[in-house]
Coordinates of C-alpha atoms in Angstrom, one line a residue:
X1 CA 9.8 -91.2 14.6
X2 CA 6.4 -89.6 13.9
X3 CA 7.0 -87.0 16.6
X4 CA 10.4 -86.0 15.0
X5 CA 8.8 -85.6 11.6
X6 CA 6.0 -83.5 13.0
X7 CA 8.5 -81.2 14.7
X8 CA 10.4 -80.7 11.4
X9 CA 7.2 -79.8 9.6
X10 CA 6.2 -77.2 12.3
X11 CA 9.7 -75.7 12.2
X12 CA 9.6 -75.4 8.3
X13 CA 6.2 -73.8 8.5
X14 CA 7.4 -71.2 10.9
X15 CA 10.4 -70.4 8.8
X16 CA 8.2 -70.0 5.7
X17 CA 5.8 -67.6 7.5
X18 CA 8.7 -65.6 8.7
X19 CA 10.2 -65.3 5.2
X20 CA 6.8 -64.3 3.8
X21 CA 6.4 -61.5 6.4
X22 CA 9.8 -60.1 5.6
X23 CA 9.2 -60.1 1.8
X24 CA 5.9 -58.4 2.3
X25 CA 7.6 -55.7 4.4
X26 CA 10.3 -55.3 1.6
X27 CA 7.6 -54.9 -1.1
X28 CA 5.6 -52.5 1.0
X29 CA 8.7 -50.4 1.6
X30 CA 9.6 -50.4 -2.1
X31 CA 6.1 -49.3 -3.0
X32 CA 6.1 -46.6 -0.4
X33 CA 9.4 -45.2 -1.7
X34 CA 8.1 -45.2 -5.3
X35 CA 5.0 -43.3 -4.3
X36 CA 7.0 -40.8 -2.2
X37 CA 9.3 -40.3 -5.2
X38 CA 6.3 -39.7 -7.6
X39 CA 4.8 -37.2 -5.1
X40 CA 8.2 -35.5 -4.8
X41 CA 8.4 -35.3 -8.6
X42 CA 4.9 -33.9 -8.9
X43 CA 5.7 -31.4 -6.2
X44 CA 8.8 -30.3 -8.0
X45 CA 7.0 -30.0 -11.4
X46 CA 4.3 -28.0 -9.7
X47 CA 6.9 -25.6 -8.3
X48 CA 8.6 -25.4 -11.8
X49 CA 5.3 -24.6 -13.5
X50 CA 4.6 -21.6 -11.2
X51 CA 8.2 -20.4 -11.2
X52 CA 8.0 -19.5 -14.9
X53 CA 5.1 -17.1 -15.5
X54 CA 2.7 -18.3 -18.1
X55 CA 1.3 -15.7 -20.6
X56 CA -2.3 -16.0 -21.8
X57 CA -4.7 -13.9 -23.9
X58 CA -7.8 -12.6 -22.2
X59 CA -11.1 -14.4 -22.8
X60 CA -14.6 -13.1 -22.8
X61 CA -16.5 -13.3 -19.5
X62 CA -20.1 -12.7 -18.5
X63 CA -19.1 -9.3 -17.2
X64 CA -17.3 -8.2 -20.3
X65 CA -20.2 -9.5 -22.4
X66 CA -22.6 -7.4 -20.3
X67 CA -20.5 -4.3 -20.6
X68 CA -20.2 -4.7 -24.4
X69 CA -23.9 -5.1 -24.7
X70 CA -24.4 -1.9 -22.7
X71 CA -22.0 -0.1 -24.9
X72 CA -23.9 -1.3 -28.0
X73 CA -27.1 0.0 -26.5
X74 CA -25.6 3.4 -25.8
X75 CA -24.3 3.5 -29.4
X76 CA -20.9 4.6 -28.4
X77 CA -18.9 1.8 -30.0
X78 CA -15.8 2.7 -31.8
X79 CA -17.5 2.5 -35.2
X80 CA -19.2 5.8 -34.5
X81 CA -15.8 7.2 -33.5
X82 CA -14.5 6.5 -37.0
X83 CA -16.9 9.2 -38.3
X84 CA -15.1 11.8 -36.3
X85 CA -12.1 11.6 -38.6
X86 CA -13.7 10.0 -41.6
X87 CA -15.4 13.3 -42.3
X88 CA -12.2 15.3 -42.7
X89 CA -10.4 12.5 -44.6
X90 CA -12.6 10.9 -47.2
X91 CA -9.7 8.8 -48.4
X92 CA -8.9 7.2 -45.0
X93 CA -10.8 4.0 -45.5
X94 CA -9.5 3.3 -49.0
X95 CA -6.0 4.2 -48.0
X96 CA -5.8 2.0 -45.0
X97 CA -7.2 -0.8 -47.0
X98 CA -4.5 -0.2 -49.6
X99 CA -1.8 -0.7 -47.0
X100 CA -3.2 -4.0 -45.7
X101 CA -0.5 -6.6 -45.0
X102 CA 2.2 -4.1 -45.9
X103 CA 5.1 -3.8 -43.3
X104 CA 4.6 -1.0 -40.7
X105 CA 6.5 0.6 -37.9
X106 CA 4.4 1.5 -34.9
X107 CA 5.9 4.0 -32.5
X108 CA 4.6 5.9 -29.5
X109 CA 4.6 9.7 -29.6
X110 CA 5.9 10.1 -26.0
X111 CA 7.4 7.5 -23.8
X112 CA 6.4 7.2 -20.1
X113 CA 8.5 8.4 -17.2
X114 CA 11.0 5.7 -16.3
X115 CA 11.5 4.6 -19.9
X116 CA 14.3 5.2 -22.3
X117 CA 13.4 8.1 -24.6
X118 CA 14.7 6.3 -27.7
X119 CA 12.6 3.1 -26.9
X120 CA 9.5 4.1 -28.8
X121 CA 9.0 1.3 -31.4
X122 CA 6.8 -1.7 -30.7
X123 CA 8.9 -4.9 -30.8
X124 CA 7.9 -8.5 -30.8
X125 CA 10.7 -11.1 -30.2
X126 CA 8.7 -14.2 -31.0
X127 CA 5.3 -15.9 -31.0
X128 CA 3.6 -16.2 -27.6
X129 CA 5.7 -13.4 -26.0
X130 CA 5.1 -10.0 -24.6
X131 CA 5.4 -7.0 -27.0
X132 CA 7.5 -4.2 -25.6
X133 CA 9.2 -1.0 -26.7
X134 CA 12.5 -0.9 -28.4
X135 CA 14.9 1.6 -30.0
X136 CA 15.1 -0.4 -33.3
X137 CA 12.8 0.4 -36.3
X138 CA 14.6 -1.6 -39.0
X139 CA 14.8 -5.0 -37.2
X140 CA 12.3 -7.7 -38.2
X141 CA 11.0 -7.6 -34.6
X142 CA 9.8 -4.0 -35.1
X143 CA 7.8 -4.7 -38.2
X144 CA 4.0 -5.3 -38.1
X145 CA 1.1 -5.4 -40.6
X146 CA -2.7 -4.9 -40.6
X147 CA -5.3 -7.5 -41.6
X148 CA -8.7 -6.2 -42.5
X149 CA -11.5 -8.8 -42.3
X150 CA -15.0 -8.4 -43.8
X151 CA -17.2 -6.0 -41.8
X152 CA -19.5 -8.9 -40.8
X153 CA -16.6 -10.2 -38.6
X154 CA -17.1 -7.3 -36.2
X155 CA -13.4 -6.8 -36.0
X156 CA -12.1 -3.5 -37.3
X157 CA -8.4 -4.4 -37.6
X158 CA -6.0 -7.2 -36.7
X159 CA -2.5 -6.2 -36.0
X160 CA 0.1 -8.9 -36.8
X161 CA 3.8 -9.2 -35.9
X162 CA 5.9 -9.7 -39.0
X163 CA 8.4 -11.6 -36.8
X164 CA 5.9 -14.1 -35.3
X165 CA 3.3 -14.0 -38.1
X166 CA 0.6 -14.1 -35.4
X167 CA -1.9 -11.5 -34.2
X168 CA -1.3 -9.2 -31.2
X169 CA -3.6 -9.8 -28.3
X170 CA -4.5 -8.3 -24.9
X171 CA -2.9 -10.7 -22.5
X172 CA -1.6 -11.2 -19.0
X173 CA 0.8 -13.2 -16.9
X174 CA -0.8 -15.9 -14.8
X175 CA 0.8 -14.6 -11.6
X176 CA -0.5 -11.0 -12.4
X177 CA -3.9 -11.5 -14.0
X178 CA -5.0 -7.9 -13.3
X179 CA -2.0 -6.3 -15.2
X180 CA -2.8 -6.6 -18.9
X181 CA 0.0 -6.6 -21.4
X182 CA 0.3 -6.6 -25.2
X183 CA 1.4 -10.1 -26.5
X184 CA 1.7 -12.0 -29.7
X185 CA -0.4 -15.1 -30.1
X186 CA 1.5 -18.4 -29.9
X187 CA -0.1 -19.5 -33.1
X188 CA -2.9 -18.8 -35.5
X189 CA -5.3 -21.5 -34.2
X190 CA -6.8 -19.7 -31.3
X191 CA -9.8 -17.3 -30.9
X192 CA -9.5 -13.7 -32.2
X193 CA -11.5 -12.3 -29.4
X194 CA -8.6 -10.6 -27.7
X195 CA -7.0 -9.6 -31.0
X196 CA -9.6 -7.1 -32.2
X197 CA -8.4 -3.5 -32.4
X198 CA -9.6 -0.1 -33.7
X199 CA -7.6 3.0 -34.7
X200 CA -8.8 6.3 -33.3
X201 CA -7.1 9.3 -34.9
X202 CA -5.3 11.8 -32.8
X203 CA -7.2 15.2 -32.8
X204 CA -3.9 17.1 -33.1
X205 CA -1.2 14.9 -34.6
X206 CA -1.5 13.6 -38.1
X207 CA -0.5 10.0 -38.6
X208 CA -1.0 9.2 -34.9
X209 CA -3.7 6.9 -33.5
X210 CA -5.0 5.6 -30.2
X211 CA -5.0 1.8 -30.5
X212 CA -8.2 0.7 -28.9
X213 CA -8.9 -2.8 -27.8
X214 CA -12.4 -4.0 -28.7
X215 CA -12.3 -6.8 -26.1
X216 CA -10.8 -5.1 -23.0
X217 CA -13.6 -3.1 -21.5
X218 CA -13.8 -1.2 -18.2
X219 CA -16.3 0.8 -16.2
X220 CA -15.2 3.9 -14.2
X221 CA -18.4 4.0 -12.0
X222 CA -20.2 0.8 -11.3
X223 CA -23.4 2.8 -10.8
X224 CA -23.2 4.6 -14.1
X225 CA -23.6 2.6 -17.3
X226 CA -22.4 5.6 -19.3
X227 CA -19.0 5.3 -17.7
X228 CA -18.2 2.1 -19.6
X229 CA -15.2 2.4 -21.9
X230 CA -12.8 0.5 -24.1
X231 CA -9.2 0.4 -22.9
X232 CA -6.5 1.8 -25.2
X233 CA -2.8 0.8 -25.5
X234 CA -0.5 3.0 -23.4
X235 CA 3.3 3.2 -23.0
X236 CA 4.3 2.4 -19.4
X237 CA 7.5 2.7 -17.4
X238 CA 10.5 0.4 -18.0
X239 CA 9.7 0.3 -21.8
X240 CA 6.6 -1.7 -21.2
X241 CA 3.1 -1.5 -22.7
X242 CA -0.2 -1.6 -20.8
X243 CA -3.7 -0.1 -21.0
X244 CA -5.6 2.9 -19.7
X245 CA -8.8 4.8 -20.3
X246 CA -8.4 7.1 -23.3
X247 CA -7.3 10.7 -22.7
X248 CA -7.3 12.9 -25.8
X249 CA -3.9 14.3 -26.6
X250 CA -1.9 12.1 -24.2
X251 CA 1.4 11.3 -25.8
X252 CA 1.7 7.8 -24.2
X253 CA -1.5 6.8 -25.9
X254 CA -0.8 8.0 -29.4
X255 CA 1.0 5.8 -31.8
X256 CA 2.5 6.6 -35.2
X257 CA 1.6 4.0 -37.9
X258 CA 4.1 4.3 -40.7
X259 CA 4.1 2.1 -43.8
X260 CA 7.8 1.2 -44.5
X261 CA 7.6 0.9 -48.2
X262 CA 8.0 4.1 -50.3
X263 CA 5.4 5.2 -52.8
X264 CA 5.9 6.8 -56.2
X265 CA 4.0 10.0 -56.8
X266 CA 1.9 9.8 -59.9
X267 CA 0.1 13.1 -60.3
X268 CA -1.3 16.0 -58.3
X269 CA -4.8 17.5 -58.8
X270 CA -5.4 21.0 -57.6
X271 CA -8.8 22.3 -56.6
X272 CA -8.9 25.8 -58.2
X273 CA -12.3 26.5 -56.6
X274 CA -10.7 26.4 -53.1
X275 CA -8.0 28.9 -54.1
X276 CA -7.2 31.9 -51.9
X277 CA -5.2 34.7 -53.5
X278 CA -3.7 37.7 -51.9
X279 CA -1.2 40.3 -53.1
X280 CA 2.4 40.6 -51.8
X281 CA 4.4 43.7 -51.4
X282 CA 5.4 44.5 -55.0
X283 CA 8.9 43.7 -56.1
X284 CA 10.8 46.9 -56.9
X285 CA 13.0 46.8 -59.9
X286 CA 15.2 49.8 -60.8
X287 CA 16.8 50.1 -64.3
X288 CA 18.8 52.8 -66.1
X289 CA 19.5 54.1 -69.5
X290 CA 20.8 57.3 -71.0
X291 CA 20.4 59.7 -73.9
X292 CA 23.7 61.3 -74.8
X293 CA 22.3 63.3 -77.8
X294 CA 21.2 66.8 -77.9
X295 CA 17.7 65.8 -79.0
X296 CA 14.7 64.4 -77.3
X297 CA 14.6 60.7 -78.1
X298 CA 12.3 57.8 -77.4
X299 CA 13.8 55.0 -75.3
X300 CA 13.3 51.4 -74.6
X301 CA 15.0 49.9 -71.6
X302 CA 15.1 46.2 -70.7
X303 CA 16.2 45.0 -67.3
X304 CA 16.4 41.7 -65.5
X305 CA 15.8 41.0 -61.8
X306 CA 16.1 37.8 -59.7
X307 CA 13.0 36.7 -57.9
X308 CA 12.4 33.7 -55.6
X309 CA 9.1 31.8 -55.7
X310 CA 8.2 29.4 -53.0
X311 CA 5.8 26.4 -52.6
X312 CA 4.9 23.8 -50.0
X313 CA 2.6 20.9 -49.7
X314 CA 0.9 20.5 -46.3
X315 CA -0.8 17.2 -45.8
X316 CA -4.1 17.0 -43.9
X317 CA -4.9 13.3 -44.3
X318 CA -4.8 10.9 -41.3
X319 CA -2.2 8.5 -42.7
X320 CA 1.3 9.5 -43.5
X321 CA 3.3 7.9 -46.3
X322 CA 6.9 7.8 -47.4
X323 CA 7.7 8.4 -51.1
X324 CA 10.6 8.1 -53.4
X325 CA 12.4 11.1 -54.8
X326 CA 9.6 13.3 -56.4
X327 CA 9.6 14.0 -60.1
X328 CA 9.1 17.7 -61.1
X329 CA 5.5 18.9 -61.6
X330 CA 4.0 21.8 -63.3
X331 CA 3.3 24.7 -60.9
X332 CA 0.1 26.7 -60.8
X333 CA 0.2 30.4 -61.6
X334 CA -2.0 33.5 -61.3
X335 CA -3.5 35.2 -64.3
X336 CA -6.3 37.7 -64.3
X337 CA -6.5 37.3 -60.5
X338 CA -7.4 33.6 -61.1
X339 CA -5.4 30.5 -60.2
X340 CA -4.5 28.6 -63.3
X341 CA -3.9 24.9 -62.5
X342 CA -2.2 22.2 -64.6
X343 CA -4.1 19.1 -65.8
X344 CA -4.4 16.3 -63.2
X345 CA -2.2 13.9 -65.0
X346 CA 1.4 12.7 -64.7
X347 CA 3.6 15.5 -66.0
X348 CA 5.2 13.2 -68.6
X349 CA 1.7 12.7 -70.1
X350 CA 0.9 16.4 -70.5
X351 CA 0.8 17.1 -74.2
X352 CA 0.5 20.9 -74.0
X353 CA 2.0 22.4 -70.9
X354 CA 1.4 26.0 -72.2
X355 CA 2.8 28.6 -69.9
X356 CA 3.3 26.3 -66.9
X357 CA 6.7 25.9 -65.4
X358 CA 7.8 22.4 -64.6
X359 CA 10.0 23.3 -61.6
X360 CA 8.2 22.0 -58.5
X361 CA 8.7 18.8 -56.4
X362 CA 6.3 17.3 -54.0
X363 CA 7.6 18.1 -50.5
X364 CA 6.3 18.9 -47.0
X365 CA 9.1 21.4 -46.6
X366 CA 9.3 24.7 -48.3
X367 CA 10.7 24.6 -51.8
X368 CA 12.3 27.6 -53.5
X369 CA 12.5 28.4 -57.2
X370 CA 14.9 31.2 -58.4
X371 CA 13.7 32.9 -61.5
X372 CA 14.9 35.8 -63.7
X373 CA 12.2 38.4 -64.5
X374 CA 12.7 40.6 -67.5
X375 CA 10.9 44.0 -67.7
X376 CA 10.8 46.5 -70.5
X377 CA 9.9 50.2 -70.3
X378 CA 9.4 52.7 -73.0
X379 CA 9.2 56.5 -72.9
X380 CA 10.7 59.9 -74.0
X381 CA 14.0 61.1 -72.6
X382 CA 15.2 64.7 -72.6
X383 CA 18.5 65.4 -74.3
X384 CA 21.7 64.7 -72.5
X385 CA 20.0 62.8 -69.6
X386 CA 20.3 59.8 -67.4
X387 CA 17.1 57.7 -67.4
X388 CA 15.9 56.0 -64.2
X389 CA 13.0 53.6 -64.3
X390 CA 11.4 52.1 -61.2
X391 CA 9.0 49.3 -61.9
X392 CA 6.7 47.6 -59.3
X393 CA 6.0 43.9 -60.1
X394 CA 3.0 42.1 -58.9
X395 CA 3.4 39.3 -56.4
X396 CA 0.9 36.8 -55.1
X397 CA 0.4 34.5 -52.1
X398 CA -1.8 31.6 -53.0
X399 CA -3.3 28.5 -51.3
X400 CA -5.4 25.8 -52.8
X401 CA -6.4 22.3 -51.8
X402 CA -4.9 19.3 -53.6
X403 CA -5.0 15.5 -53.9
X404 CA -1.8 13.6 -54.7
X405 CA -2.1 10.1 -56.0
X406 CA 0.7 7.7 -55.0
X407 CA 1.3 4.1 -55.9
X408 CA 3.4 1.1 -54.9
X409 CA 3.9 -2.5 -56.0
X410 CA 3.0 -5.2 -53.4
X411 CA 3.7 -8.7 -54.6
X412 CA 3.2 -7.6 -58.2
X413 CA -0.1 -5.9 -57.3
X414 CA -0.3 -2.1 -57.7
X415 CA -1.7 -0.3 -54.6
X416 CA -2.8 3.3 -54.8
X417 CA -3.4 5.9 -52.1
X418 CA -4.7 9.4 -52.3
X419 CA -3.1 12.1 -50.0
X420 CA -5.0 15.3 -49.5
X421 CA -3.7 18.6 -48.3
X422 CA -3.2 22.3 -48.9
X423 CA -0.7 23.7 -51.3
X424 CA 0.9 27.1 -50.5
X425 CA 2.8 29.2 -52.9
X426 CA 4.2 32.6 -53.5
X427 CA 5.1 33.9 -57.0
X428 CA 6.1 37.1 -58.7
X429 CA 5.1 38.2 -62.2
X430 CA 6.1 40.9 -64.7
X431 CA 2.6 42.4 -64.4
X432 CA 2.9 46.0 -63.0
X433 CA 1.4 46.5 -59.6
X434 CA 1.3 50.3 -60.4
X435 CA 2.7 52.5 -63.3
X436 CA 6.4 52.7 -63.7
X437 CA 8.1 55.9 -62.4
X438 CA 10.5 57.4 -65.0
X439 CA 12.9 60.1 -64.1
X440 CA 15.5 61.9 -66.1
X441 CA 18.6 63.6 -64.7
X442 CA 20.9 66.0 -66.4
X443 CA 24.1 64.3 -67.3
X444 CA 26.1 67.3 -66.4
X445 CA 24.7 68.5 -63.1
X446 CA 22.5 65.6 -62.0
X447 CA 19.3 67.7 -61.7
X448 CA 16.0 66.0 -62.4
X449 CA 14.5 67.0 -65.7
X450 CA 10.9 67.0 -66.8
X451 CA 10.0 64.5 -69.5
X452 CA 9.4 65.6 -73.0
X453 CA 7.2 64.3 -75.8
X454 CA 8.1 61.3 -77.9
X455 CA 10.8 61.8 -80.6
X456 CA 13.2 59.5 -82.3
X457 CA 14.5 56.2 -80.8
X458 CA 17.6 56.4 -78.8
X459 CA 20.3 53.7 -78.7
X460 CA 21.2 52.7 -75.1
X461 CA 24.8 51.9 -74.7
X462 CA 24.6 50.4 -71.2
X463 CA 22.0 49.0 -68.9
X464 CA 22.6 49.1 -65.2
X465 CA 20.8 46.6 -62.9
X466 CA 20.1 47.1 -59.3

């Protein structure tokens, strides 16, 4: 009986051990499958993260810091470049500050080969994305604005996208770190290191600027510290934007910065000390009268003639502005070989316009003013004669520097800008360039007669204009 009980216990123990081993194998198999599944998921996620290119702003490195310090030591930072165009536009700094945070269009002067010619406007679709070129200039994606920080920040300008409301940075795709792009920051919490820009005026095209990165620095010759440079924005093929070393006058590196809002022209101030006056070919006016009496008679002939004066405002400032329909302004004129200029006030506030004509609008294209000039000639006519009078009227070509003040409302705040330039005008007067030529012709045979001394007035029945 004891032997039977012992055999049962041994058999039960063996069965229990066998079950435990099988359960252990099942647990181990399940664990192995879960680990394999996790590894597979991690592998899949890793593939997914690299299949979509990440976009990041550049960061300062030891190399870029070294190059920047070398540039500082050579004193060729962009701050000194500002002087090159600040000297010929003393209103640039105040004007660009006046347009801060106003909506702008930014367009390249010349697209690159391989791009659509109409795709010249910077366009930002959303925050954290690449900025490219587009044909649209009215869409929200094509609107930008400048922010100007205190000088102590060391950042000349920040350029913001109106669409994303974040600054534009020098960036790159993680799978192409050497190909830098223009991007909008994903938010406003990051560093501004890659968002610092400067504007370098085109030497030939007013309103155009090279957009220079203050953080992306290169060196043409590693053995020459004077070959260090800041990269500027450049239009590339396929309507893309990239960077290159600046080349003066290169169309793909020059961008037109245009405030979208229109200004109202308040007044124009002319600088009479800068006036240049030269004489035009006199305007020839021929008029006629007649003496049908048999006596010598004095005559007085009045005649009218059309004349066309012209004017044009040629801006020389670095920034270009749009303006609403111009009011009419008083036009300068010449007297005693001097340029007489109107007061530098709004024409509606001029209490005594005097002899000034209010017939001129502010325009960069040539304006024309038609006038009627009336001339009068007196003399002595021979009896029974046709009187022919040729008058030569003085004309002038004039140029003078000017400053036009314009203003606009921005969030109930009045912003003012001053636009400088040169005004060009031509004008005719009733002043004689030389004495009138008076001839008398016999009414019967048409022969020219000599003039006689003054007698009694003659009544002219008809005036003929030529």
